């Protein structure tokens, strides 16, 4: 392999073979290239592909890594590599060895976040932790987060007493053990189980540990600074001496402490693996000098970090602009005008412009300005396709057809559309199923045997049972995609969506997600037929649950997606990580926003207190997204409940260098655009999106 195009540090990381390796990869230092080349280098040395495991934090990142390797080696060899996320690795291990990991078989359900919320909500009601008549006394997310954090720290129920400090802790502790029991009774696992249970079992079962340690010779982990306690423990149990574990990450980009990630994992890697080799990738190939000077000056104020500094390779450029507006409205107006001039007057591609912010609520004012100026934009984040109600409803019916023992899916299908089966009827069926040690679907099919069911509920259940039997037969005749489409038509789910939205147009837009699901199922069936294998629906649904999904609207036609010449990106600083643009605006750089006010005044529901150093790292991540130009904007005041409140500049701005690489200027309130100017803007926008003649 020719490695001459790599710098000495990159090459050293690629050529390190045996023993633990920590690669501290600064922003823009080419870490993805190092990871892929190291895998290819191991293959060139004759390592069997299946004995190399590469882990990342998203399925998208794992897929992109595999695509790169397919071009470097061959698609066939790349397909043999073990690549995925911690959660997909755990799901695969559970399916390969279900009994070892406490599951009755390989056909188990993976609960998504919505399912977890449903289970927790049900447990709270059962244990009387809701105020009378008020289902929202507690923030469900705060309860779920506490349970998740305790599981990832391997906390047992009897240890909780010493950890309880507030009302939310009390409530979460009260249902903690019951939550695990409920998942066990459902034959299901949540995302945390996919890592925690694997690590726990391997730590206590020597035979299982030896068996699984023998599966991989080399393990690599990307974004190691984002690992939590359970993920680190999984690695420690999975990798045996001489610990051929190579981790790549950057403690300066550790920004997920609020969801359980522990920056200490990367800071103490050498303690966990004595004799580790540490290689620093510091040459930055992304940003101009003023941007890197600002980034280095700010992040060096953190105490908990490895000593390192981004090295300039691209030369000088425009100074970082610190823009002070009179208030929030003036800030948004200035950003909108600036972007309009850049795009329409200077010819800068919209795809190379981004506006970043600490909180998603800040996007609204920028959206309004860009709409006014006719500048197309996209908002990163958004609701995952898999989380949309109509798609989850259709998924429930899919599970009823192919995994009828999934109780949560069956309950959802019975309730949507409403068919007169109330909570009492559901409890009577559940009690009958428990008494007969049968799944809930058996109670549906034998509804006549369930005592005390109201006549209307009994009729509905018998009709539902006939529907299920009929369409399960259609699965055998025509395939799942066809059978599911016919079943959704038989229950008129689309009409139910129309009634929920109250609008034909809105219903049609939402139904596009269901069509997308049916298309996905059809493609999966065709792919499995092409391989000569039967579909494995538990694996398909598990992969769907694990996937982060896409926030892109599937209802947009290809023509609609390509009719505009790109879009300006609006994104939170968290969702911008891993991305880069030529021109970046970071707005609202004020105390209370960046860093967030919860650093000084955490909410009662916060499971983890705010961390000033993490806020500084988050700002650093935003700064290092820019390649050519960076603007940092703030308002001298903000309107709050009709009053203008002065705002202090972020302390991070006070840490910027004073060597001329940062320039500050102020803007005042300006008059609104004239109608003539608005007309000119509208004409310009139409010209942008009008297809060529």
XYZ file of C-alpha atoms in Angstrom:
693
model
C 0.000 0.000 0.000
C 1.311 3.422 -0.992
C 1.208 5.677 2.082
C 3.394 8.470 0.709
C 0.427 10.852 0.525
C 0.080 10.689 4.316
C 1.893 12.805 6.872
C 4.195 11.023 9.361
C 1.589 10.865 12.138
C -1.118 9.485 9.865
C 1.265 6.906 8.476
C 2.391 5.830 11.948
C -1.248 5.275 12.970
C -1.931 3.183 9.867
C 1.162 1.017 10.307
C 0.675 0.312 14.025
C -0.512 -3.296 14.167
C -0.237 -4.984 17.563
C -1.111 -3.634 20.979
C -3.415 -0.800 22.135
C -3.365 2.427 20.130
C -4.863 5.840 20.913
C -5.095 8.210 17.945
C -5.903 11.764 19.071
C -7.379 13.148 15.871
C -7.940 16.909 15.892
C -10.694 18.526 13.849
C -10.019 18.355 10.122
C -6.951 16.130 10.554
C -8.021 13.342 8.198
C -9.052 10.726 10.759
C -11.479 8.910 8.427
C -8.664 8.408 5.946
C -6.501 6.971 8.729
C -9.202 4.532 9.863
C -9.973 3.199 6.377
C -6.310 2.932 5.421
C -5.514 1.082 8.653
C -8.223 -1.498 7.904
C -6.891 -1.881 4.360
C -3.340 -2.191 5.741
C -4.422 -5.024 8.065
C -6.078 -6.788 5.119
C -2.883 -6.419 3.110
C -1.018 -8.133 5.950
C -3.307 -11.121 5.491
C -5.753 -10.598 8.361
C -9.052 -12.361 7.616
C -11.724 -9.646 6.986
C -14.287 -11.164 9.356
C -11.764 -10.961 12.218
C -11.567 -7.172 11.980
C -14.259 -5.231 13.840
C -14.678 -1.494 13.202
C -17.223 0.385 15.336
C -18.681 3.841 14.828
C -21.615 5.675 16.385
C -24.061 5.797 13.470
C -25.075 3.323 10.791
C -24.502 6.088 8.262
C -20.857 6.479 9.312
C -20.350 2.704 9.210
C -21.897 2.547 5.743
C -19.694 5.344 4.432
C -16.611 3.630 5.859
C -17.549 0.377 4.129
C -18.115 2.216 0.826
C -14.659 3.793 1.027
C -13.076 0.430 1.754
C -14.953 -1.194 -1.120
C -13.115 1.198 -3.460
C -9.768 0.555 -1.773
C -9.911 -3.248 -1.596
C -12.945 -4.828 -3.261
C -16.699 -4.839 -2.605
C -16.564 -8.533 -1.741
C -13.843 -8.166 0.875
C -15.438 -5.006 2.291
C -18.721 -6.901 2.707
C -16.958 -9.514 4.871
C -15.693 -6.938 7.377
C -17.481 -6.679 10.718
C -18.542 -3.018 10.758
C -21.337 -1.226 12.531
C -22.306 0.538 15.733
C -22.045 -0.654 19.326
C -25.780 -1.289 19.236
C -25.768 -3.216 15.964
C -22.876 -5.315 17.300
C -24.902 -6.079 20.435
C -28.012 -6.974 18.423
C -25.960 -9.302 16.216
C -24.363 -10.997 19.225
C -27.780 -11.499 20.826
C -29.185 -13.089 17.660
C -26.136 -15.320 17.325
C -26.249 -16.442 20.962
C -29.667 -15.541 22.456
C -29.658 -17.998 25.362
C -26.325 -16.718 26.665
C -27.722 -13.182 26.771
C -31.002 -14.080 28.461
C -33.315 -14.222 25.470
C -35.622 -17.121 24.533
C -34.556 -17.024 20.881
C -33.282 -14.853 18.029
C -36.731 -13.352 17.310
C -36.801 -10.553 19.885
C -37.989 -6.966 19.640
C -35.823 -3.879 20.034
C -37.817 -1.060 21.591
C -37.322 2.350 20.041
C -37.548 5.541 22.086
C -41.294 5.853 21.578
C -41.840 2.308 22.840
C -39.652 2.965 25.892
C -41.666 6.088 26.704
C -44.843 4.036 26.445
C -43.571 1.385 28.860
C -42.369 4.003 31.360
C -45.642 5.927 31.119
C -47.568 2.723 31.829
C -45.385 1.881 34.829
C -45.771 5.369 36.272
C -49.547 5.016 36.119
C -49.476 1.527 37.630
C -47.373 2.688 40.561
C -49.368 5.845 41.240
C -46.702 8.390 40.378
C -49.005 10.731 38.448
C -51.096 13.412 40.066
C -54.806 12.678 39.829
C -56.141 13.617 36.417
C -52.744 14.851 35.275
C -50.729 12.535 33.032
C -47.857 14.991 32.720
C -46.755 15.643 36.266
C -43.292 14.332 35.469
C -41.129 14.890 32.424
C -41.023 11.403 30.903
C -37.730 12.146 29.178
C -36.091 12.927 32.517
C -37.305 9.622 34.004
C -36.164 7.643 30.952
C -32.773 9.360 31.005
C -32.153 8.413 34.630
C -33.029 4.776 33.983
C -30.710 4.770 30.969
C -27.812 6.346 32.860
C -28.132 3.880 35.742
C -28.242 0.921 33.372
C -25.124 2.121 31.556
C -23.321 2.449 34.889
C -24.445 -1.098 35.856
C -26.337 0.182 38.887
C -28.434 -2.478 40.647
C -31.804 -1.641 42.196
C -30.478 -2.143 45.738
C -27.751 0.453 45.081
C -30.146 3.235 44.128
C -30.801 4.513 47.640
C -27.409 6.200 47.785
C -27.969 7.863 44.380
C -31.387 9.390 45.021
C -31.162 13.157 45.554
C -34.352 14.638 44.096
C -37.973 13.862 43.278
C -37.152 12.618 39.771
C -34.617 10.191 41.214
C -37.253 8.884 43.631
C -39.755 8.215 40.869
C -37.223 6.662 38.479
C -35.874 4.443 41.264
C -39.391 3.261 42.135
C -39.946 1.792 38.667
C -36.313 0.924 37.784
C -36.537 -2.791 38.614
C -40.093 -3.068 37.263
C -38.930 -1.603 33.955
C -36.438 -4.451 33.482
C -39.083 -7.009 34.451
C -41.563 -5.530 31.962
C -39.054 -5.767 29.108
C -38.317 -9.364 30.099
C -42.030 -10.229 30.014
C -42.327 -8.642 26.566
C -39.354 -10.622 25.266
C -37.842 -7.284 24.279
C -34.715 -5.213 24.830
C -34.088 -1.486 24.660
C -31.061 0.226 23.110
C -29.182 0.221 26.408
C -29.589 -3.552 26.777
C -27.814 -4.078 23.456
C -24.606 -2.887 25.117
C -25.174 -3.184 28.890
C -26.430 -6.760 28.843
C -23.648 -7.919 26.531
C -20.979 -6.318 28.728
C -22.571 -7.610 31.947
C -22.819 -11.192 30.683
C -19.291 -11.274 29.257
C -17.898 -9.907 32.518
C -19.525 -12.658 34.573
C -19.489 -15.631 32.168
C -15.937 -16.818 31.467
C -17.010 -19.354 28.831
C -19.016 -16.764 26.920
C -16.184 -14.251 27.220
C -13.635 -16.720 25.841
C -15.970 -17.669 23.020
C -16.594 -14.107 21.905
C -13.041 -12.883 22.438
C -12.012 -15.514 19.907
C -14.165 -13.957 17.185
C -12.050 -10.837 16.556
C -8.318 -10.225 16.338
C -8.425 -6.460 15.756
C -11.008 -3.968 17.017
C -11.174 -0.305 16.016
C -13.445 2.405 17.430
C -14.176 5.786 15.893
C -15.275 8.806 17.991
C -14.014 7.122 21.160
C -14.567 10.312 23.163
C -18.322 9.650 22.852
C -18.289 6.249 24.579
C -20.109 5.730 27.864
C -19.265 3.398 30.726
C -21.066 0.360 29.274
C -19.454 0.742 25.862
C -16.003 0.955 27.404
C -16.736 -2.133 29.503
C -17.936 -4.032 26.421
C -14.619 -3.310 24.725
C -12.658 -4.414 27.785
C -14.515 -7.736 27.827
C -14.395 -8.292 24.063
C -10.700 -7.549 23.418
C -8.217 -9.967 24.986
C -4.459 -9.554 25.383
C -2.383 -8.302 23.644
C -5.319 -5.859 23.346
C -5.267 -5.084 19.636
C -7.631 -2.187 20.195
C -7.186 1.010 18.206
C -9.386 3.949 19.182
C -9.648 7.251 17.344
C -11.114 10.372 18.876
C -10.664 13.893 20.150
C -11.320 14.872 23.745
C -11.721 18.480 22.524
C -14.830 17.349 20.627
C -16.485 15.448 23.495
C -19.946 17.074 23.534
C -22.338 14.324 24.617
C -21.821 14.184 28.373
C -25.481 15.122 28.840
C -26.476 11.739 27.446
C -23.945 9.680 29.380
C -20.729 9.867 27.326
C -17.626 9.993 29.525
C -14.696 12.074 28.295
C -12.656 10.291 30.977
C -12.638 7.176 28.771
C -10.325 8.820 26.251
C -8.403 10.832 28.833
C -7.573 7.680 30.817
C -7.072 5.268 27.923
C -3.403 4.756 28.819
C -4.407 3.811 32.375
C -6.925 1.281 31.121
C -4.440 -0.186 28.620
C -0.877 0.141 29.949
C 1.769 0.307 27.253
C -0.554 2.069 24.810
C 0.938 3.976 21.933
C -0.419 7.523 21.550
C -0.307 9.300 18.175
C -1.530 12.870 17.719
C -3.006 14.041 14.407
C -2.720 17.821 14.689
C -2.339 19.039 11.102
C -5.653 20.631 10.117
C -6.456 20.429 6.405
C -9.833 22.160 6.657
C -9.721 25.707 7.993
C -7.878 28.951 7.333
C -5.432 30.321 9.908
C -7.722 32.876 11.665
C -10.334 30.187 12.312
C -7.765 27.800 13.786
C -6.213 30.524 15.921
C -9.638 31.239 17.410
C -10.334 27.552 18.011
C -6.968 26.906 19.674
C -7.210 30.026 21.853
C -10.615 29.024 23.238
C -10.179 25.293 23.826
C -6.835 25.593 25.587
C -8.777 27.115 28.526
C -10.147 23.653 29.338
C -8.309 21.760 32.049
C -9.468 18.201 31.251
C -7.787 17.554 27.912
C -4.761 16.080 26.217
C -2.170 18.715 25.377
C -2.322 19.374 21.640
C -2.959 22.163 19.128
C -4.324 22.312 15.616
C -1.532 23.054 13.134
C -2.250 25.445 10.245
C -1.691 23.989 6.763
C -3.935 26.141 4.528
C -2.453 29.581 5.160
C -4.053 32.911 5.980
C -7.592 33.970 5.169
C -10.284 36.419 6.164
C -10.327 37.389 9.855
C -13.033 35.910 12.050
C -15.840 38.489 12.239
C -17.414 39.217 15.625
C -20.711 40.988 14.904
C -22.625 42.783 17.674
C -26.248 43.620 16.851
C -28.524 45.916 18.815
C -30.917 43.068 19.608
C -32.034 39.625 18.466
C -34.190 40.920 15.631
C -31.324 43.013 14.273
C -28.999 40.018 14.512
C -31.369 37.777 12.518
C -32.027 40.519 9.957
C -28.302 41.078 9.438
C -27.620 37.363 9.000
C -30.478 37.091 6.493
C -29.250 40.066 4.430
C -25.649 38.892 4.554
C -26.551 35.423 3.276
C -28.760 36.900 0.531
C -25.868 39.039 -0.721
C -23.442 36.121 -0.552
C -25.741 33.817 -2.506
C -27.332 36.203 -4.999
C -24.647 38.839 -5.504
C -21.394 36.994 -4.868
C -22.463 33.649 -6.350
C -21.533 31.607 -3.281
C -23.280 28.205 -3.431
C -26.025 27.852 -0.832
C -24.656 24.417 0.030
C -21.490 26.083 1.368
C -23.305 28.297 3.909
C -24.430 27.231 7.380
C -26.004 28.953 10.382
C -25.287 27.185 13.678
C -26.859 27.762 17.101
C -26.945 26.304 20.620
C -30.696 25.733 20.811
C -33.130 24.701 18.067
C -35.453 27.520 19.191
C -32.977 30.024 17.728
C -33.647 28.778 14.188
C -37.099 30.350 13.863
C -35.907 33.951 13.455
C -33.304 32.923 10.850
C -35.870 30.844 8.974
C -38.196 33.836 8.743
C -35.424 36.049 7.397
C -34.320 33.522 4.779
C -37.935 33.029 3.704
C -38.309 36.781 3.356
C -35.174 36.949 1.221
C -36.126 33.948 -0.906
C -33.099 31.897 0.127
C -33.733 28.114 0.170
C -32.648 26.348 3.347
C -32.826 23.056 5.220
C -32.978 22.445 8.969
C -30.813 19.574 10.196
C -32.223 17.326 12.851
C -35.971 17.110 12.664
C -38.084 14.067 13.400
C -36.771 10.738 12.215
C -38.893 9.053 9.574
C -39.233 6.058 11.885
C -40.689 8.215 14.670
C -43.616 9.614 12.673
C -46.903 8.333 14.040
C -48.371 6.996 10.817
C -45.159 5.112 10.012
C -45.051 3.590 13.507
C -48.728 2.598 13.121
C -47.953 0.840 9.839
C -44.906 -0.816 11.438
C -47.173 -2.165 14.187
C -49.313 -3.932 11.578
C -46.164 -5.247 9.902
C -45.122 -6.825 13.202
C -48.611 -8.285 13.706
C -48.170 -10.095 10.377
C -44.585 -11.323 10.759
C -43.896 -11.146 14.534
C -47.356 -11.528 16.117
C -45.928 -12.207 19.583
C -44.736 -8.578 19.811
C -47.173 -7.354 22.459
C -46.421 -3.632 22.152
C -46.996 -3.704 18.391
C -50.214 -5.688 18.814
C -51.563 -3.225 21.376
C -50.786 -0.318 19.044
C -52.494 -2.049 16.107
C -55.590 -2.799 18.189
C -55.830 0.873 19.183
C -55.252 2.344 15.693
C -57.714 3.090 14.195
C -59.936 3.090 17.332
C -62.249 0.086 17.287
C -63.938 0.150 20.695
C -61.399 -1.942 22.595
C -60.852 -0.053 25.827
C -58.224 -0.272 28.545
C -60.332 -2.657 30.658
C -60.802 -5.041 27.736
C -57.081 -4.968 27.049
C -56.316 -5.768 30.695
C -58.786 -8.686 30.687
C -57.101 -10.131 27.601
C -53.659 -9.613 29.128
C -54.777 -11.355 32.347
C -56.179 -14.300 30.316
C -52.891 -14.542 28.374
C -50.837 -14.546 31.598
C -53.078 -17.190 33.171
C -52.730 -19.440 30.125
C -49.013 -18.622 29.615
C -49.860 -17.553 26.100
C -48.958 -14.503 24.020
C -51.482 -11.674 23.802
C -52.231 -12.496 20.141
C -53.649 -15.829 21.345
C -56.147 -13.929 23.491
C -57.178 -11.971 20.404
C -57.754 -15.126 18.355
C -59.646 -16.763 21.247
C -61.519 -13.675 22.385
C -64.705 -15.727 23.011
C -62.846 -17.537 25.793
C -61.861 -14.317 27.560
C -64.426 -13.626 30.313
C -66.323 -10.363 30.762
C -65.457 -8.755 27.408
C -68.099 -6.212 26.283
C -70.050 -7.226 23.172
C -68.601 -4.403 21.042
C -65.031 -5.262 22.021
C -65.650 -8.945 21.293
C -66.988 -8.156 17.809
C -64.001 -5.924 17.072
C -61.529 -8.547 18.254
C -63.116 -11.273 16.151
C -63.001 -9.014 13.092
C -59.373 -8.128 13.822
C -58.515 -11.832 14.201
C -60.057 -12.634 10.803
C -58.098 -9.753 9.227
C -54.822 -11.036 10.652
C -55.400 -14.631 9.540
C -56.465 -13.536 6.056
C -53.465 -11.294 5.490
C -50.996 -13.734 7.017
C -52.215 -16.121 4.317
C -51.608 -13.358 1.763
C -48.029 -13.082 3.042
C -47.462 -16.670 1.956
C -49.116 -16.030 -1.414
C -47.877 -12.575 -2.439
C -45.212 -11.444 0.039
C -45.212 -9.115 3.023
C -45.204 -5.797 1.158
C -48.333 -6.693 -0.815
C -50.107 -8.227 2.192
C -49.337 -5.249 4.425
C -50.522 -2.785 1.780
C -53.796 -4.692 1.467
C -54.212 -4.883 5.249
C -53.691 -1.134 5.655
C -56.285 -0.641 2.933
C -58.735 -2.998 4.657
C -58.576 -1.045 7.920
C -58.572 2.261 5.969
C -55.568 3.616 7.852
C -55.170 6.415 5.316
C -58.658 7.687 6.110
C -57.750 7.569 9.804
C -54.721 9.750 9.036
C -56.959 12.153 7.115
C -59.333 12.447 10.079
C -56.400 13.084 12.429
C -55.006 15.861 10.264
C -58.331 17.325 9.113
C -56.807 18.072 5.717
C -56.582 16.010 2.538
C -53.300 17.677 1.571
C -51.713 17.105 4.979
C -52.934 13.507 5.045
C -51.470 12.861 1.605
C -48.137 14.312 2.709
C -48.070 12.155 5.849
C -49.106 9.051 3.934
C -45.944 9.382 1.880
C -44.054 7.991 4.875
C -46.194 4.833 4.801
C -45.537 4.447 1.067
C -41.841 4.805 1.839
C -42.100 1.990 4.417
C -43.904 -0.309 1.963
C -41.225 0.416 -0.632
C -38.496 -0.381 1.898
C -40.150 -3.713 2.733
C -40.501 -4.591 -0.943
C -36.830 -3.809 -1.623
C -35.786 -5.953 1.337
C -37.867 -8.893 0.113
C -36.386 -8.592 -3.382
C -32.859 -8.391 -1.983
C -33.353 -11.539 0.100
C -34.912 -13.399 -2.850
C -31.876 -12.419 -4.901
C -29.688 -14.085 -2.265
C -31.902 -17.170 -2.217
C -32.708 -16.633 1.465
C -36.004 -16.142 3.335
C -36.570 -12.689 4.856
C -35.456 -12.371 8.493
C -38.019 -9.902 9.772
C -36.671 -9.610 13.290
C -33.334 -8.574 11.778
C -34.994 -6.136 9.332
C -37.054 -4.505 12.077
C -34.087 -4.474 14.426
C -31.955 -2.706 11.840
C -34.741 -0.199 11.281
C -34.950 0.463 15.013
C -31.181 0.863 15.288
C -30.872 3.161 12.314
C -30.910 6.842 13.148
C -33.255 7.346 10.223
C -33.431 10.266 7.906
C -35.039 13.626 8.470
C -35.476 14.086 4.739
C -39.116 14.209 3.714
C -39.861 11.156 1.524
C -42.881 12.922 0.065
C -40.642 15.237 -1.943
C -40.368 14.058 -5.492
C -36.995 13.816 -7.170
C -38.001 16.802 -9.270
C -38.750 18.847 -6.154
C -35.444 17.888 -4.569
C -33.408 18.920 -7.597
C -35.368 22.000 -8.646
C -33.427 24.285 -6.284
C -29.710 24.736 -6.517
C -28.902 23.570 -3.006
C -29.898 24.918 0.372
C -28.363 26.891 3.210
C -28.007 24.659 6.275
C -29.467 25.590 9.668
C -28.291 23.288 12.451
C -27.690 23.022 16.166
C -24.041 22.812 17.146
C -24.584 19.208 18.211
C -26.038 18.128 14.859
C -23.290 19.997 12.962
C -20.534 17.779 14.387
C -18.770 15.882 11.609
C -19.849 18.371 8.924
C -18.088 21.357 7.367
C -18.879 24.361 5.174
C -16.898 27.181 3.571
C -18.943 29.910 5.287
C -20.312 29.507 8.822
C -22.349 31.791 11.103
C -22.601 30.967 14.827
C -25.408 33.070 16.283
C -26.402 33.993 19.846
C -22.889 33.815 21.308
C -24.031 35.233 24.648
C -23.952 34.242 28.300
C -26.987 32.096 29.050
C -27.099 30.779 25.500
C -23.496 29.821 24.736
C -22.647 28.569 27.373
C -26.179 27.486 28.160
C -27.855 28.898 31.249
C -28.301 25.375 32.650
C -24.570 25.317 33.401
C -25.186 27.810 36.199
C -28.836 26.972 36.945
C -29.742 23.342 36.133
C -33.411 22.342 35.958
C -34.977 19.995 38.487
C -35.425 17.400 35.720
C -31.777 17.464 34.583
C -30.179 14.091 35.280
C -26.694 15.452 34.573
C -25.636 18.967 35.518
C -24.315 21.288 32.831
C -20.566 21.266 32.249
C -18.755 24.493 31.349
C -15.853 22.645 29.734
C -18.279 20.672 27.565
C -19.959 23.922 26.505
C -16.531 25.260 25.533
C -15.880 22.095 23.517
C -19.240 22.550 21.812
C -18.278 26.092 20.798
C -14.933 24.737 19.551
C -16.768 22.179 17.411
C -18.823 24.976 15.857
C -15.786 27.125 15.114
C -13.933 24.242 13.434
C -16.839 23.573 11.032
C -15.758 26.621 8.965
C -13.269 26.317 6.122
C -12.998 29.853 4.716
C -15.011 32.360 6.751
C -16.505 32.469 10.228
C -18.932 34.990 11.728
C -19.751 35.011 15.456
C -22.866 37.077 16.155
C -24.626 38.218 19.305
C -27.264 40.659 20.432
C -26.469 43.422 22.903
C -30.013 42.886 24.161
C -32.992 40.564 23.680
C -36.712 41.211 23.870
C -38.207 39.107 26.669
C -41.930 39.459 27.449
C -42.057 42.854 25.861
C -38.976 44.215 27.634
C -35.488 44.625 26.254
C -33.028 42.774 28.494
C -29.278 43.483 28.169
C -27.187 40.431 27.263
C -23.575 39.842 28.174
C -21.133 38.518 25.577
C -20.182 34.888 25.991
C -17.101 34.313 28.104
C -15.777 32.343 25.139
C -15.579 35.550 23.096
C -13.299 36.992 25.753
C -10.921 34.074 25.147
C -10.459 34.835 21.436
C -6.965 35.966 20.336
C -6.202 39.700 20.103
C -3.602 39.375 17.327
C -5.802 40.777 14.563
C -7.217 37.415 13.497
C -10.586 38.483 14.967
C -12.332 41.725 14.010
C -15.357 43.177 15.806
C -17.982 45.578 14.534
C -21.463 46.661 15.523
C -24.677 46.968 13.553
C -27.772 48.915 14.484
C -31.446 48.334 13.792
C -32.294 48.929 10.138
C -35.506 49.694 8.370
C -37.459 46.854 6.789
C -36.946 46.204 3.110
C -38.999 48.313 0.724
C -41.673 46.631 -1.390
C -39.531 47.229 -4.473
C -36.600 45.432 -2.817
C -38.893 42.612 -1.798
C -40.083 42.301 -5.394
C -36.499 42.133 -6.636
C -35.748 39.397 -4.120
C -38.814 37.391 -5.153
C -37.786 37.640 -8.809
C -34.280 36.470 -7.936
C -35.617 33.493 -6.007
C -37.909 32.464 -8.860
C -34.945 32.662 -11.194
C -33.009 30.312 -8.882
C -35.664 27.606 -8.756
C -37.028 27.951 -12.326
C -35.949 24.875 -14.318
C -33.840 25.614 -17.418
C -35.809 26.018 -20.648
